[in-house]
């Protein structure tokens, strides 16, 4: 079974590959928008062949511009396609790693059964935030709000909980803490309040 640590390594490898791609000679050229006078002439010539600045252009120069422009367009398209592929690969690696983190936090939640349910969920989210921030992408946030998020999917898959059931239990925990509800001893045990 894949671990969150392995997921992080895959994400960082994908991110490094993308950064190397952006840092390539062509990447710097495109990112910095290095002006290509010949390319500008080619675009003028191909888009507006009757442009006032081009009537006296020689046939040899036109052929050279066609060749240079065509080559540049092919290189640019190849660069753009590779960029899209690498961005998608990095995003997939990120989602996979976040899903694995959710699974590990779900397993930890299932293993650690002592204490109130709301505190256990808070501990899961706090630790998940910290692990994502320090090991994955530097952004310290995980949630159980969005069922489509990778972390939530991993967590709910392992625990077998549903969002509605979890939120109803969290609401009960809140009401118990505020003293606004009386519940049975069995429910107190289920929610982890029997030790308090």
XYZ file of N, CA and C in Angstrom:
588
model
N 0.837 -1.193 0.000
C 0.000 0.000 0.000
C 0.877 1.250 0.000
N 0.514 2.217 -0.820
C 1.280 3.452 -0.934
C 1.069 4.318 0.302
N 2.105 5.014 0.714
C 2.026 5.875 1.900
C 2.003 7.343 1.495
N 1.637 8.179 2.437
C 1.656 9.614 2.204
C 3.075 10.077 1.874
N 4.057 9.501 2.556
C 5.457 9.866 2.298
C 5.833 9.578 0.839
N 5.411 8.414 0.337
C 5.684 8.071 -1.064
C 4.928 9.015 -1.991
N 3.701 9.387 -1.613
C 2.917 10.342 -2.398
C 3.598 11.699 -2.471
N 4.191 12.121 -1.351
C 4.917 13.401 -1.329
C 6.127 13.353 -2.264
N 6.831 12.229 -2.247
C 8.008 12.091 -3.125
C 7.589 12.178 -4.593
N 6.480 11.517 -4.921
C 5.987 11.558 -6.302
C 5.585 12.982 -6.686
N 4.943 13.693 -5.759
C 4.544 15.083 -6.033
C 5.771 15.961 -6.252
N 6.769 15.840 -5.381
C 7.973 16.681 -5.506
C 8.748 16.358 -6.780
N 8.750 15.086 -7.172
C 9.414 14.711 -8.424
C 8.693 15.352 -9.607
N 7.360 15.309 -9.592
C 6.577 15.921 -10.678
C 6.770 17.428 -10.689
N 6.834 18.031 -9.510
C 7.030 19.482 -9.413
C 8.417 19.876 -9.921
N 9.432 19.085 -9.588
C 10.800 19.365 -10.051
C 10.896 19.260 -11.567
N 10.200 18.268 -12.121
C 10.215 18.100 -13.579
C 9.577 19.310 -14.264
N 8.478 19.803 -13.688
C 7.818 20.978 -14.253
C 8.703 22.210 -14.127
N 9.346 22.385 -12.975
C 10.234 23.537 -12.787
C 11.414 23.492 -13.750
N 11.954 22.289 -13.976
C 13.060 22.146 -14.930
C 12.593 22.512 -16.338
N 11.383 22.121 -16.646
C 10.807 22.449 -17.958
C 10.667 23.964 -18.110
N 10.111 24.621 -17.071
C 9.981 26.084 -17.107
C 11.344 26.766 -17.156
N 12.346 26.148 -16.512
C 13.684 26.736 -16.451
C 14.536 26.453 -17.667
N 14.010 25.686 -18.605
C 14.768 25.386 -19.822
C 14.952 26.670 -20.639
N 15.854 26.608 -21.585
C 16.139 27.779 -22.419
C 14.867 28.284 -23.102
N 14.109 27.356 -23.653
C 12.870 27.755 -24.337
C 11.836 28.283 -23.345
N 11.796 27.674 -22.146
C 10.859 28.136 -21.124
C 11.141 29.565 -20.703
N 12.409 29.880 -20.502
C 12.802 31.246 -20.114
C 12.469 32.218 -21.239
N 12.758 31.795 -22.444
C 12.490 32.633 -23.618
C 10.999 32.974 -23.708
N 10.164 31.967 -23.542
C 8.714 32.175 -23.643
C 8.194 32.964 -22.448
N 8.658 32.601 -21.242
C 8.180 33.273 -20.034
C 8.560 34.761 -20.032
N 9.766 35.059 -20.480
C 10.222 36.455 -20.492
C 9.786 37.200 -21.742
N 9.065 36.485 -22.597
C 8.552 37.091 -23.834
C 9.676 37.775 -24.617
N 10.765 37.041 -24.821
C 11.894 37.567 -25.591
C 11.388 37.917 -26.990
N 11.594 39.164 -27.396
C 11.063 39.568 -28.708
C 11.792 38.875 -29.857
N 11.035 38.431 -30.810
C 11.583 37.829 -32.019
C 11.169 38.724 -33.181
N 12.090 39.537 -33.640
C 11.770 40.451 -34.737
C 11.340 39.661 -35.957
N 12.078 38.597 -36.258
C 11.739 37.787 -37.420
C 10.362 37.158 -37.257
N 10.054 36.729 -36.044
C 8.750 36.121 -35.800
C 7.640 37.151 -35.988
N 7.891 38.376 -35.537
C 6.896 39.443 -35.724
C 6.645 39.679 -37.200
N 7.725 39.697 -37.967
C 7.573 39.862 -39.415
C 6.789 38.694 -40.021
N 7.101 37.484 -39.553
C 6.401 36.299 -40.048
C 4.905 36.398 -39.749
N 4.572 36.797 -38.515
C 3.157 36.912 -38.141
C 2.468 38.008 -38.956
N 3.159 39.134 -39.143
C 2.596 40.203 -39.983
C 2.340 39.683 -41.392
N 3.326 38.962 -41.891
C 3.248 38.459 -43.259
C 2.144 37.411 -43.416
N 2.028 36.510 -42.418
C 1.034 35.437 -42.553
C -0.378 35.919 -42.233
N -0.497 36.896 -41.329
C -1.838 37.371 -40.939
C -2.343 38.513 -41.815
N -1.436 39.370 -42.216
C -1.831 40.504 -43.066
C -0.832 40.615 -44.225
N -0.984 39.775 -45.230
C 0.010 39.748 -46.311
C 0.132 41.062 -47.079
N -0.867 41.921 -46.983
C -0.802 43.187 -47.715
C -0.411 44.345 -46.798
N 0.247 44.028 -45.682
C 0.632 45.069 -44.733
C 1.562 46.071 -45.415
N 1.398 47.345 -45.020
C 2.141 48.411 -45.706
C 3.650 48.268 -45.552
N 4.126 47.621 -44.465
C 5.572 47.542 -44.235
C 6.225 46.402 -45.008
N 5.434 45.548 -45.637
C 6.014 44.356 -46.228
C 5.994 44.263 -47.757
N 5.485 45.265 -48.471
C 5.382 45.058 -49.924
C 6.712 44.783 -50.607
N 7.811 45.321 -50.108
C 9.086 45.148 -50.799
C 9.888 43.949 -50.342
N 9.300 43.030 -49.609
C 10.055 41.902 -49.065
C 10.482 40.952 -50.191
N 11.715 40.498 -50.099
C 12.262 39.609 -51.141
C 11.720 38.196 -50.962
N 11.658 37.454 -52.067
C 11.133 36.087 -52.030
C 11.978 35.200 -51.121
N 13.299 35.389 -51.144
C 14.200 34.582 -50.303
C 13.942 34.872 -48.830
N 13.750 36.189 -48.512
C 13.481 36.563 -47.114
C 12.132 35.996 -46.673
N 11.146 36.026 -47.560
C 9.826 35.494 -47.235
C 9.925 33.986 -46.964
N 10.680 33.261 -47.771
C 10.852 31.816 -47.577
C 11.548 31.540 -46.249
N 12.559 32.359 -45.930
C 13.283 32.203 -44.666
C 12.348 32.470 -43.476
N 11.538 33.532 -43.599
C 10.579 33.846 -42.528
C 9.564 32.724 -42.356
N 9.081 32.182 -43.460
C 8.128 31.070 -43.392
C 8.733 29.884 -42.638
N 9.989 29.586 -42.943
C 10.661 28.447 -42.312
C 10.884 28.700 -40.816
N 11.408 29.908 -40.488
C 11.652 30.251 -39.082
C 10.348 30.275 -38.281
N 9.335 30.894 -38.849
C 8.049 30.997 -38.155
C 7.408 29.646 -37.935
N 7.483 28.812 -38.928
C 6.925 27.466 -38.822
C 7.666 26.659 -37.761
N 9.005 26.765 -37.751
C 9.807 26.062 -36.740
C 9.462 26.546 -35.337
N 9.383 27.874 -35.178
C 9.081 28.415 -33.862
C 7.690 27.980 -33.406
N 6.727 28.013 -34.311
C 5.359 27.617 -33.962
C 5.322 26.166 -33.508
N 6.044 25.292 -34.191
C 6.097 23.879 -33.807
C 6.737 23.719 -32.424
N 7.852 24.423 -32.196
C 8.525 24.343 -30.896
C 7.622 24.864 -29.780
N 6.941 25.983 -30.070
C 6.055 26.568 -29.058
C 4.904 25.619 -28.736
N 4.305 25.011 -29.751
C 3.198 24.065 -29.537
C 3.678 22.856 -28.732
N 4.877 22.361 -29.065
C 5.427 21.213 -28.338
C 5.681 21.591 -26.876
N 6.225 22.801 -26.660
C 6.476 23.277 -25.303
C 5.165 23.412 -24.532
N 4.170 23.997 -25.157
C 2.871 24.187 -24.510
C 2.219 22.848 -24.158
N 2.282 21.897 -25.090
C 1.692 20.579 -24.838
C 2.405 19.857 -23.702
N 3.737 19.958 -23.687
C 4.492 19.320 -22.592
C 4.190 20.003 -21.267
N 4.058 21.311 -21.287
C 3.716 22.042 -20.061
C 2.383 21.556 -19.515
N 1.385 21.457 -20.375
C 0.061 20.996 -19.942
C 0.127 19.590 -19.368
N 0.920 18.724 -20.004
C 1.058 17.351 -19.525
C 1.724 17.314 -18.143
N 2.777 18.123 -17.964
C 3.489 18.151 -16.682
C 2.644 18.780 -15.577
N 1.882 19.809 -15.914
C 0.991 20.435 -14.922
C -0.052 19.419 -14.469
N -0.609 18.686 -15.421
C -1.620 17.666 -15.086
C -1.007 16.556 -14.235
N 0.210 16.140 -14.563
C 0.887 15.078 -13.793
C 1.158 15.547 -12.368
N 1.573 16.809 -12.214
C 1.821 17.340 -10.871
C 0.522 17.412 -10.077
N -0.552 17.868 -10.723
C -1.844 17.966 -10.040
C -2.334 16.582 -9.603
N -2.165 15.588 -10.476
C -2.590 14.226 -10.129
C -1.766 13.684 -8.966
N -0.456 13.939 -8.981
C 0.406 13.493 -7.878
C 0.007 14.185 -6.580
N -0.354 15.470 -6.663
C -0.807 16.213 -5.489
C -2.093 15.602 -4.932
N -3.066 15.346 -5.806
C -4.344 14.754 -5.372
C -4.122 13.382 -4.758
N -3.247 12.586 -5.373
C -2.955 11.257 -4.837
C -2.348 11.358 -3.439
N -1.382 12.269 -3.267
C -0.729 12.435 -1.964
C -1.729 12.904 -0.908
N -2.589 13.845 -1.273
C -3.586 14.351 -0.325
C -4.584 13.250 0.046
N -4.945 12.413 -0.927
C -5.823 11.276 -0.646
C -5.181 10.289 0.313
N -3.883 10.033 0.113
C -3.149 9.137 1.010
C -3.050 9.728 2.416
N -2.886 11.046 2.498
C -2.875 11.704 3.808
C -4.226 11.521 4.493
N -5.309 11.690 3.741
C -6.646 11.486 4.295
C -6.831 10.062 4.802
N -6.311 9.086 4.040
C -6.419 7.690 4.470
C -5.635 7.454 5.761
N -4.422 8.004 5.841
C -3.614 7.819 7.047
C -4.247 8.501 8.254
N -4.804 9.694 8.038
C -5.464 10.383 9.150
C -6.745 9.655 9.555
N -7.427 9.060 8.584
C -8.617 8.263 8.894
C -8.258 7.042 9.718
N -7.166 6.373 9.346
C -6.710 5.197 10.101
C -6.312 5.595 11.517
N -5.653 6.743 11.642
C -5.250 7.224 12.966
C -6.483 7.555 13.811
N -7.486 8.154 13.195
C -8.733 8.474 13.890
C -9.413 7.190 14.384
N -9.418 6.174 13.541
C -10.033 4.898 13.916
C -9.259 4.211 15.040
N -7.949 4.346 15.018
C -7.105 3.684 16.020
C -7.206 4.370 17.375
N -7.206 5.697 17.363
C -7.250 6.464 18.609
C -8.706 6.718 18.992
N -9.235 5.868 19.852
C -10.661 5.965 20.197
C -10.907 6.649 21.530
N -9.885 7.133 22.175
C -10.104 7.775 23.474
C -10.329 9.278 23.287
N -11.236 9.800 24.086
C -11.534 11.227 24.039
C -12.768 11.525 23.216
N -13.295 12.721 23.391
C -14.497 13.119 22.655
C -14.279 13.150 21.149
N -15.310 12.811 20.426
C -15.238 12.743 18.969
C -14.810 14.073 18.357
N -15.355 15.176 18.831
C -15.008 16.475 18.241
C -13.536 16.809 18.417
N -12.959 16.408 19.556
C -11.539 16.663 19.786
C -10.682 15.774 18.893
N -11.125 14.539 18.686
C -10.391 13.622 17.810
C -10.396 14.141 16.374
N -11.528 14.672 15.919
C -11.606 15.244 14.567
C -10.706 16.482 14.471
N -10.729 17.322 15.509
C -9.868 18.514 15.519
C -8.397 18.111 15.455
N -8.037 17.050 16.170
C -6.649 16.566 16.142
C -6.262 16.071 14.752
N -7.189 15.354 14.093
C -6.950 14.858 12.735
C -6.691 16.026 11.787
N -7.534 17.046 11.851
C -7.396 18.193 10.942
C -6.123 18.987 11.229
N -5.807 19.154 12.519
C -4.594 19.900 12.891
C -3.344 19.181 12.384
N -3.306 17.867 12.603
C -2.133 17.106 12.153
C -2.079 17.066 10.629
N -3.235 16.905 9.980
C -3.278 16.906 8.522
C -2.778 18.224 7.943
N -3.219 19.348 8.559
C -2.743 20.672 8.135
C -1.214 20.751 8.219
N -0.688 20.306 9.351
C 0.759 20.394 9.588
C 1.537 19.515 8.609
N 1.070 18.294 8.391
C 1.782 17.394 7.474
C 1.741 17.916 6.040
N 0.589 18.440 5.642
C 0.520 18.998 4.283
C 1.474 20.178 4.154
N 1.480 21.036 5.173
C 2.324 22.238 5.097
C 3.803 21.887 5.075
N 4.216 20.964 5.922
C 5.647 20.688 6.040
C 6.173 19.696 5.007
N 5.324 18.772 4.543
C 5.827 17.717 3.664
C 5.352 17.794 2.217
N 4.209 18.438 1.985
C 3.670 18.389 0.630
C 3.906 19.691 -0.131
N 2.983 20.630 -0.038
C 3.074 21.817 -0.893
C 3.235 23.136 -0.144
N 3.427 23.075 1.179
C 3.644 24.299 1.941
C 2.371 25.043 2.293
N 1.235 24.474 1.931
C -0.048 25.119 2.213
C -0.728 24.314 3.304
N -0.878 24.880 4.493
C -1.385 24.139 5.648
C -2.884 24.128 5.757
N -3.551 23.323 4.926
C -5.007 23.250 5.018
C -5.512 21.922 4.471
N -6.298 21.231 5.293
C -7.078 20.072 4.840
C -8.480 20.260 5.405
N -9.460 19.624 4.786
C -10.821 19.797 5.279
C -11.654 18.547 5.089
N -12.758 18.521 5.809
C -13.745 17.460 5.653
C -15.065 18.050 5.185
N -15.026 19.283 4.687
C -16.231 19.959 4.211
C -16.609 19.520 2.810
N -15.629 19.492 1.930
C -15.867 19.193 0.524
C -15.668 17.707 0.281
N -16.740 17.006 -0.022
C -16.654 15.562 -0.239
C -15.835 15.214 -1.474
N -15.631 16.181 -2.357
C -14.855 15.929 -3.573
C -13.360 16.147 -3.361
N -12.973 16.705 -2.211
C -11.538 16.922 -1.986
C -10.865 15.575 -1.746
N -9.639 15.464 -2.177
C -8.904 14.202 -2.073
C -8.743 13.770 -0.624
N -8.466 14.721 0.262
C -8.298 14.396 1.678
C -9.584 13.807 2.243
N -10.707 14.461 1.975
C -11.999 13.972 2.472
C -12.298 12.577 1.953
N -12.074 12.370 0.657
C -12.341 11.051 0.073
C -11.536 9.972 0.790
N -10.251 10.241 1.011
C -9.405 9.268 1.705
C -9.876 9.016 3.122
N -10.195 10.088 3.839
C -10.627 9.965 5.235
C -11.931 9.189 5.337
N -12.931 9.580 4.550
C -14.240 8.935 4.644
C -14.207 7.489 4.138
N -13.329 7.190 3.188
C -13.207 5.815 2.703
C -12.713 4.897 3.813
N -11.694 5.340 4.545
C -11.109 4.511 5.604
C -12.040 4.399 6.809
N -12.652 5.499 7.202
C -13.469 5.479 8.423
C -14.865 4.916 8.198
N -15.337 4.959 6.973
C -16.699 4.511 6.705
C -17.754 5.508 7.147
N -17.311 6.680 7.607
C -18.251 7.733 8.012
C -18.854 8.402 6.785
N -19.943 9.100 7.001
C -20.493 9.977 5.968
C -20.440 11.394 6.513
N -20.471 12.346 5.633
C -20.402 13.743 6.064
C -21.590 14.083 6.969
N -22.779 13.640 6.606
C -23.973 13.964 7.399
C -23.871 13.359 8.789
N -23.457 12.092 8.867
C -23.333 11.430 10.174
C -22.292 12.136 11.023
N -21.151 12.455 10.431
C -20.093 13.140 11.172
C -20.582 14.489 11.681
N -21.226 15.269 10.820
C -21.674 16.595 11.230
C -22.780 16.531 12.273
N -23.650 15.530 12.197
C -24.666 15.359 13.243
C -24.013 15.029 14.578
N -22.988 14.172 14.549
C -22.271 13.840 15.779
C -21.512 15.044 16.330
N -20.914 15.837 15.446
C -20.209 17.048 15.905
C -21.187 18.041 16.523
N -22.385 18.125 15.956
C -23.415 19.001 16.521
C -23.809 18.528 17.925
N -23.969 17.202 18.081
C -24.271 16.651 19.405
C -23.163 16.969 20.400
N -21.910 16.834 19.966
C -20.764 17.153 20.834
C -20.828 18.607 21.288
N -21.129 19.488 20.360
C -21.227 20.906 20.684
C -22.336 21.151 21.698
N -23.477 20.502 21.507
C -24.601 20.672 22.436
C -24.276 20.103 23.813
N -23.552 19.000 23.860
C -23.138 18.431 25.150
C -22.230 19.409 25.876
N -21.262 19.982 25.148
C -20.315 20.918 25.778
C -21.017 22.172 26.291
N -22.057 22.586 25.585
C -22.795 23.775 26.011
C -23.829 23.455 27.083
N -23.994 22.162 27.368
C -24.961 21.767 28.381
C -26.400 21.901 27.928
N -26.613 21.968 26.650
C -27.961 22.193 26.127
C -28.707 20.933 25.767
N -28.112 19.778 26.022
C -28.793 18.536 25.653
C -28.403 17.435 26.643
N -29.344 16.574 26.888
C -29.082 15.400 27.735
C -29.184 14.183 26.829
N -28.192 13.344 26.901
C -28.220 12.145 26.067
C -27.983 10.917 26.935
N -28.269 9.781 26.349
C -28.137 8.519 27.082
C -26.666 8.210 27.347
N -26.458 7.320 28.303
C -25.096 6.900 28.652
C -24.426 6.232 27.446
N -25.220 5.460 26.664
C -24.657 4.791 25.483
C -24.149 5.807 24.458
N -24.948 6.872 24.267
C -24.530 7.919 23.322
C -23.297 8.661 23.827
N -23.226 8.892 25.126
C -22.042 9.563 25.704
C -20.794 8.706 25.455
N -20.945 7.393 25.616
C -19.818 6.483 25.371
C -19.441 6.524 23.889
N -20.438 6.453 23.007
C -20.181 6.457 21.553
C -19.455 7.730 21.121
N -19.824 8.849 21.746
C -19.216 10.142 21.365
C -17.943 10.439 22.172
N -17.600 9.560 23.099
C -16.339 9.704 23.832
C -16.410 10.621 25.037
N -17.607 10.919 25.522
C -17.735 11.827 26.669
C -17.872 11.095 27.999
N -17.829 9.779 27.975
C -18.004 9.025 29.227
C -16.834 9.217 30.190
N -15.669 9.616 29.669
C -14.495 9.785 30.536
C -14.425 11.187 31.131
N -15.271 12.092 30.651
C -15.207 13.467 31.137
C -16.097 13.642 32.350
